[in-house]
Coordinates of N, CA and C in Angstrom, one line a residue:
M91 N 0.8 -1.1 -0.1 CA 0.1 0.1 0.1 C 1.0 1.1 0.1
D92 N 0.6 2.2 -0.8 CA 1.8 3.3 -1.1 C 0.9 4.6 0.0
N93 N 1.4 5.8 0.2 CA 1.1 7.0 0.9 C 0.2 7.4 0.5
T94 N -0.2 7.2 -0.9 CA -1.8 7.9 -1.4 C -2.9 7.3 -0.8
D95 N -2.8 5.7 -0.7 CA -3.9 5.1 -0.2 C -4.3 5.2 1.2
S96 N -3.1 5.7 1.8 CA -3.1 5.8 3.6 C -3.9 7.6 3.6
V97 N -3.2 8.1 2.9 CA -3.9 9.5 3.2 C -5.4 9.5 2.6
E98 N -5.7 8.7 1.5 CA -7.2 8.5 0.8 C -7.9 8.2 2.4
Q99 N -7.3 7.2 3.0 CA -8.3 6.6 3.9 C -8.0 7.6 5.0
L100 N -7.4 8.2 5.3 CA -7.3 9.3 6.3 C -8.4 10.5 6.0
L101 N -8.5 10.7 4.8 CA -9.3 11.8 4.4 C -10.6 11.2 4.7
A102 N -11.1 9.9 3.9 CA -12.4 8.9 4.3 C -12.6 9.3 6.2
L103 N -11.5 8.7 6.6 CA -11.9 8.8 8.1 C -12.3 10.0 8.9
L104 N -11.7 11.2 8.3 CA -12.3 12.5 8.6 C -13.4 13.2 7.9
T105 N -13.4 12.4 6.9 CA -15.0 12.7 6.2 C -16.1 12.2 7.2
E106 N -16.0 11.0 7.8 CA -16.9 10.7 8.3 C -16.8 11.2 9.5
Q107 N -15.5 11.7 10.3 CA -16.0 12.6 11.6 C -16.9 13.7 11.5
V108 N -16.4 14.3 10.1 CA -17.4 15.6 10.1 C -18.6 15.1 9.8
A109 N -19.3 14.1 9.2 CA -20.5 13.8 9.2 C -20.8 13.3 10.5
Q110 N -20.2 12.9 11.2 CA -20.6 12.2 12.7 C -21.0 13.7 13.1
L111 N -19.8 14.6 13.4 CA -20.1 15.9 14.0 C -21.6 16.6 14.0
D112 N -21.6 16.8 12.3 CA -22.6 17.3 12.1 C -23.7 16.9 12.4
L113 N -24.3 15.3 13.0 CA -25.2 14.7 13.2 C -25.2 14.9 14.9
F114 N -24.1 15.2 15.4 CA -24.2 15.5 17.0 C -24.7 17.0 16.7
D115 N -24.2 17.8 16.1 CA -24.6 19.3 15.9 C -26.1 19.2 16.3
Q116 N -26.6 18.4 15.3 CA -27.7 18.6 15.0 C -28.8 18.2 16.1
L117 N -28.2 17.3 16.6 CA -29.1 16.3 17.8 C -28.7 17.4 19.0
L118 N -27.8 18.2 19.2 CA -27.9 19.3 20.2 C -28.7 20.1 20.2
E119 N -29.2 20.4 18.8 CA -30.0 21.5 18.7 C -31.5 21.1 18.8
R120 N -31.8 19.7 18.5 CA -32.7 19.1 18.9 C -33.0 19.1 20.3
E121 N -31.9 18.7 21.0 CA -32.0 18.9 22.7 C -32.3 20.1 23.1
Y122 N -31.6 21.4 22.6 CA -32.0 22.6 22.9 C -33.4 23.0 23.0
S123 N -34.3 22.4 21.8 CA -35.3 22.7 21.3 C -36.2 21.7 22.5
A124 N -35.9 20.6 22.8 CA -36.6 19.9 23.7 C -36.4 20.6 25.2
L125 N -35.5 20.8 25.5 CA -35.1 21.4 26.8 C -36.2 22.8 26.7
Q126 N -36.2 23.6 26.2 CA -36.9 24.6 26.0 C -38.3 24.1 25.9
Q127 N -39.0 23.3 25.3 CA -40.3 23.2 25.3 C -40.9 21.6 26.6
H128 N -39.5 21.9 27.0 CA -39.6 21.2 28.4 C -40.3 19.4 27.9
R129 N -39.8 19.0 26.9 CA -40.4 17.7 26.6 C -39.3 16.4 27.0
S130 N -39.8 15.8 28.0 CA -38.6 15.4 28.7 C -38.7 13.7 28.2
N131 N -39.8 13.2 27.4 CA -39.5 12.0 26.5 C -38.4 12.4 25.6
D132 N -38.5 13.3 24.8 CA -37.7 13.9 23.8 C -36.4 13.9 24.4
I133 N -36.0 14.6 25.6 CA -34.6 14.8 25.8 C -33.9 13.6 26.2
Y134 N -34.9 12.6 26.5 CA -34.4 11.1 27.1 C -34.0 10.6 25.9
A135 N -34.7 10.4 25.3 CA -34.0 9.7 23.4 C -33.5 10.4 22.9
I136 N -32.8 11.7 23.0 CA -31.6 12.5 22.3 C -30.3 12.2 23.4
A137 N -30.9 12.1 24.5 CA -29.5 11.8 25.4 C -28.8 10.1 25.2
S138 N -29.9 9.3 24.5 CA -29.6 7.6 24.4 C -28.9 8.3 23.2
E139 N -29.4 8.8 21.9 CA -28.7 8.9 20.5 C -27.5 9.5 20.6
K140 N -27.5 10.6 21.8 CA -26.1 11.4 21.7 C -24.8 10.3 22.0
G141 N -25.6 9.5 23.4 CA -24.6 8.3 23.7 C -24.1 7.3 22.5
L142 N -24.8 7.0 22.0 CA -24.7 6.3 20.5 C -23.6 7.1 19.7
L143 N -23.9 7.9 19.2 CA -23.1 8.6 18.6 C -21.8 9.1 19.0
A144 N -21.7 9.3 20.3 CA -20.3 9.8 20.8 C -19.4 8.9 20.9
E145 N -19.9 7.4 21.1 CA -19.6 5.9 20.9 C -18.6 6.0 19.3
Q146 N -19.6 6.4 18.7 CA -19.3 6.2 17.1 C -18.1 7.2 16.9
L147 N -18.4 8.1 17.2 CA -17.2 9.3 17.6 C -15.7 9.1 17.6
D148 N -15.6 8.4 19.3 CA -14.5 7.7 19.8 C -14.1 6.9 18.7
Q149 N -14.7 5.9 18.2 CA -14.2 4.5 17.2 C -13.4 5.4 16.2
T150 N -14.3 6.3 15.3 CA -13.4 6.9 14.1 C -12.3 7.7 14.7
E151 N -12.4 8.4 15.8 CA -11.2 9.4 16.0 C -10.1 8.1 16.4
R152 N -10.1 7.3 17.2 CA -9.0 6.0 17.4 C -8.4 6.0 16.3
A153 N -9.3 5.6 15.3 CA -9.0 4.8 13.7 C -8.1 6.1 13.4
Q154 N -8.5 7.1 13.7 CA -8.1 8.1 12.9 C -6.8 8.8 13.4
Q155 N -6.5 8.4 14.4 CA -5.3 8.6 15.4 C -4.5 7.7 15.0
Q156 N -4.7 6.5 14.5 CA -4.0 5.5 14.3 C -3.2 5.7 12.8
K157 N -4.3 5.9 11.8 CA -3.7 6.6 10.8 C -2.8 7.7 10.8
V158 N -3.0 8.6 11.4 CA -2.2 10.2 11.7 C -0.8 9.5 11.9
T159 N -0.7 8.8 13.3 CA 0.3 8.2 13.7 C 1.1 7.5 12.9
S160 N 0.2 6.7 12.0 CA 1.0 5.8 10.8 C 2.1 7.0 9.8
L161 N 1.1 7.8 9.3 CA 1.8 8.2 8.2 C 2.5 9.3 8.8
A162 N 2.1 10.2 10.0 CA 3.5 10.8 10.6 C 4.7 10.5 10.7
T163 N 4.6 8.6 11.3 CA 6.0 7.9 11.4 C 6.6 7.8 10.0
T164 N 6.0 7.8 8.8 CA 6.3 7.4 7.5 C 7.2 9.0 6.9
Y165 N 6.3 10.1 7.1 CA 7.0 11.2 6.6 C 7.9 11.8 7.9
G166 N 7.9 11.4 8.8 CA 8.9 11.5 10.0 C 8.6 12.9 10.9
V167 N 7.3 13.2 10.7 CA 6.9 14.6 11.4 C 5.9 14.3 12.8
T168 N 5.7 14.7 13.6 CA 4.9 14.8 14.6 C 3.4 14.1 14.3
P169 N 2.8 13.1 15.3 CA 1.6 12.9 14.8 C 0.4 13.9 14.7
Q170 N 0.1 14.9 14.0 CA -0.7 15.8 13.8 C -1.1 16.1 12.8
L171 N -2.5 16.0 12.7 CA -3.3 16.7 11.3 C -2.3 17.7 10.5
S172 N -2.4 19.1 11.3 CA -1.4 20.0 10.9 C 0.1 19.6 10.3
S173 N 0.7 18.9 11.1 CA 2.0 18.4 10.3 C 1.6 17.7 9.1
L174 N 0.7 16.9 9.1 CA 0.8 15.9 7.5 C 0.3 16.9 6.4
A175 N -0.6 17.6 7.1 CA -1.0 19.0 6.0 C 0.2 19.9 5.6
I176 N 1.2 20.2 6.4 CA 2.2 20.8 6.2 C 3.1 19.9 5.1
V177 N 3.5 18.8 5.5 CA 4.2 17.7 4.4 C 3.7 17.6 3.3
L178 N 2.2 17.7 2.9 CA 1.5 17.4 1.8 C 0.8 18.9 1.2
A179 N 1.5 19.5 1.8 CA 0.9 20.9 1.0 C 1.1 20.8 -0.4
S180 N 2.1 20.4 -1.2 CA 2.4 20.4 -2.4 C 1.3 19.2 -3.2
N181 N 0.5 18.6 -2.3 CA -0.1 17.4 -2.8 C -1.4 17.9 -2.8
P182 N -2.4 17.6 -4.1 CA -3.8 17.9 -3.5 C -4.8 17.4 -2.6
L183 N -4.2 15.9 -2.1 CA -4.8 15.9 -1.0 C -4.4 16.6 0.3
G184 N -3.2 17.1 0.4 CA -2.9 18.0 1.2 C -3.9 19.0 1.6
N185 N -3.8 19.8 0.4 CA -5.2 20.6 0.5 C -6.5 20.5 1.2
K186 N -7.1 18.8 0.8 CA -8.2 18.4 1.3 C -8.2 18.2 2.8
L187 N -7.0 17.7 3.1 CA -6.5 17.4 4.7 C -6.8 18.9 5.4
T188 N -6.0 19.5 5.2 CA -6.3 21.2 5.7 C -8.0 21.5 5.7
A189 N -8.3 21.6 4.8 CA -9.9 21.8 4.8 C -10.7 21.0 5.9
L190 N -10.3 19.4 5.7 CA -11.1 18.8 6.7 C -11.1 18.9 7.8
E191 N -9.7 19.3 8.1 CA -9.1 20.0 9.9 C -9.9 20.8 10.1
S192 N -9.7 22.1 9.3 CA -10.7 23.0 9.7 C -12.1 22.9 10.0
S193 N -12.5 22.4 9.0 CA -14.1 22.1 9.3 C -14.3 21.3 10.8
L194 N -13.1 20.1 11.0 CA -13.3 19.5 12.1 C -13.2 20.1 13.3
L195 N -12.5 21.3 13.4 CA -11.9 22.3 14.2 C -13.3 22.9 14.8
A196 N -13.5 23.2 13.6 CA -15.1 24.5 13.6 C -16.3 23.3 14.5
L197 N -16.6 22.7 13.9 CA -17.6 21.9 14.6 C -17.3 21.4 15.5
I198 N -16.3 20.9 16.2 CA -15.8 20.6 17.6 C -16.1 21.8 18.2
K199 N -15.8 22.6 17.8 CA -15.7 24.6 18.7 C -17.5 24.3 18.9
Q200 N -17.9 24.6 18.0 CA -19.4 24.7 17.8 C -20.2 23.5 18.7
C201 N -20.0 22.4 18.6 CA -20.8 21.5 19.6 C -20.7 21.5 20.9
R202 N -19.4 21.7 21.4 CA -19.0 22.2 22.7 C -19.7 23.2 23.4
Q203 N -19.7 24.1 22.1 CA -20.6 25.7 22.9 C -21.9 25.2 23.1
K204 N -22.6 24.4 22.3 CA -23.6 24.2 22.3 C -24.4 23.1 23.5
N205 N -23.4 22.1 23.6 CA -23.4 21.3 24.7 C -23.1 21.7 26.0
Q206 N -22.4 22.9 26.0 CA -22.2 23.6 27.8 C -23.7 24.5 27.6
L207 N -24.0 25.0 26.7 CA -25.4 25.4 26.8 C -26.6 24.7 27.4
N208 N -26.6 23.9 26.7 CA -27.5 22.7 27.1 C -27.2 22.5 28.4
G209 N -26.1 22.0 28.8 CA -25.8 21.9 30.1 C -26.3 22.8 31.5
T210 N -26.0 24.0 31.1 CA -26.2 25.0 31.5 C -28.0 25.1 31.7
I211 N -29.0 24.9 30.7 CA -30.2 24.8 31.1 C -30.5 23.5 32.0
I212 N -30.2 22.4 31.6 CA -30.5 21.1 32.4 C -30.2 21.7 34.0
N213 N -29.0 22.3 34.1 CA -28.6 22.4 35.5 C -29.6 23.4 36.2
A214 N -30.3 24.5 35.7 CA -31.1 25.4 35.9 C -32.4 24.9 36.1
Q215 N -32.9 24.0 35.4 CA -34.3 23.5 35.5 C -34.3 22.4 36.6
Q216 N -33.0 21.7 36.6 CA -33.1 20.6 37.8 C -33.0 21.4 39.1
L217 N -32.2 22.5 39.3 CA -32.4 23.3 40.6 C -33.9 23.7 40.8
L218 N -34.6 24.2 39.6 CA -36.0 24.9 39.8 C -36.6 23.3 40.2
T219 N -36.6 22.2 39.9 CA -37.0 21.3 39.9 C -37.1 21.2 41.4
E220 N -35.6 20.9 42.1 CA -35.7 20.5 43.3 C -36.3 21.5 44.2
K221 N -36.4 22.7 44.1 CA -36.7 24.2 44.7 C -38.5 23.8 45.0
T222 N -38.8 23.3 43.9 CA -40.4 23.3 43.8 C -40.8 22.1 44.8
L223 N -39.9 21.1 44.3 CA -40.1 19.7 45.4 C -40.2 20.1 46.6
A224 N -39.2 20.9 47.2 CA -38.9 21.2 48.6 C -40.2 21.9 49.0
I225 N -40.4 22.8 48.4 CA -41.8 23.7 48.3 C -43.2 22.6 48.6
L226 N -43.4 21.8 47.9 CA -44.4 20.7 47.9 C -44.1 20.2 49.0
H227 N -43.2 19.7 49.7 CA -42.6 18.8 50.8 C -42.9 19.8 52.1
G228 N -43.4 20.9 51.7 CA -43.5 21.9 53.0 C -42.3 22.5 53.2
Q229 N -41.0 22.5 53.0 CA -39.9 22.9 53.5 C -39.8 24.5 53.4
T230 N -39.5 25.5 54.3 CA -39.6 26.7 54.6 C -38.3 26.8 53.8
A231 N -37.8 28.4 53.2 CA -36.8 28.9 52.8 C -35.9 28.6 53.8
T232 N -36.2 28.9 55.0 CA -34.8 28.5 55.7 C -34.1 27.2 55.7
E233 N -35.1 26.3 55.6 CA -34.5 24.6 55.4 C -34.3 24.3 54.7
R234 N -34.5 25.2 53.1 CA -34.0 24.8 52.0 C -32.5 25.4 52.0
A235 N -32.3 26.6 52.6 CA -31.3 27.3 52.8 C -30.1 26.1 53.4
K236 N -30.7 25.3 54.3 CA -29.7 24.1 54.9 C -29.4 22.9 54.5
L237 N -29.9 23.0 53.0 CA -29.6 21.5 51.8 C -28.1 21.7 51.4
T238 N -27.6 20.7 51.3 CA -26.4 20.7 51.2 C -26.4 19.4 50.0
Y239 N -25.3 18.8 49.4 CA -25.3 17.7 48.3 C -24.4 16.9 49.0
G240 N -25.1 15.4 49.3 CA -24.4 14.7 49.9 C -23.7 13.6 49.2
R241 N -23.0 12.2 49.4 CA -22.3 11.6 49.1 C -22.9 11.0 47.4
K242 N -24.0 11.0 46.9 CA -24.3 10.7 45.8 C -24.9 12.0 44.9
G243 N -24.4 13.1 45.3 CA -24.6 14.2 44.6 C -26.5 14.8 44.7
K244 N -26.8 14.4 45.7 CA -28.4 14.8 45.8 C -28.4 15.7 46.6
A245 N -29.3 16.6 46.5 CA -29.5 17.7 47.7 C -30.2 16.9 48.9
E246 N -29.6 16.9 50.2 CA -29.8 16.6 51.5 C -29.8 17.8 52.5
N247 N -30.8 17.6 53.3 CA -31.2 18.4 54.3 C -29.8 18.3 55.5
I248 N -29.3 19.2 55.7 CA -28.1 19.1 56.6 C -28.2 18.3 57.7
T249 N -29.3 18.6 58.7 CA -30.1 18.0 59.8 C -30.5 16.2 59.4
S250 N -30.6 16.0 58.3 CA -30.8 14.5 57.8 C -29.9 14.2 58.5
H251 N -28.7 14.0 58.5 CA -28.0 13.0 58.8 C -27.8 12.6 60.4
H252 N -28.6 13.8 61.2 CA -28.0 13.5 62.7 C -29.3 13.1 63.4
T253 N -29.3 12.2 64.2 CA -30.3 11.3 64.4 C -30.9 11.8 65.9
L254 N -30.5 12.9 66.3 CA -31.7 14.0 67.1 C -32.5 15.1 66.2
A255 N -32.1 15.1 65.0 CA -33.1 15.7 63.9 C -34.1 14.3 63.4
K256 N -33.7 13.4 63.5 CA -34.6 12.2 62.9 C -35.6 12.1 64.0
A257 N -35.2 12.2 65.4 CA -36.2 11.6 66.3 C -37.4 12.6 66.3

């Protein structure tokens, strides 16, 4: 197998990653919409889809890293896409490599920002739900202020650990 075949295989992996990240971006958009409209069933389904797609992205990333390492060793450069793009700059495949790398980096940044925004919304909704439940359970504002997080990451009343408070 010559280097052109290896570079083409790398380009195929990068193209696959771009497609997967596009799907992930679309899932994040759907998740944002579901969060805004409080559609819990959709949120759970999307979370499941995100998990599966994240696994696929991880597999593609590992294959891509192996190919990059192999090609970098062949060309005697550091195992990074940017290093390979420089070495292949005079080759038409090098231009494609650079373009795909730019697309990947932009999509990764975009997905990270959307995922952080969705996480912030989820945390805010969870806090609101916890406060609402506390009110429904008859806790006063003072009692809610005594809440802390326990070992399992759930809100607990500080006095709930003391046997005197339970008596």
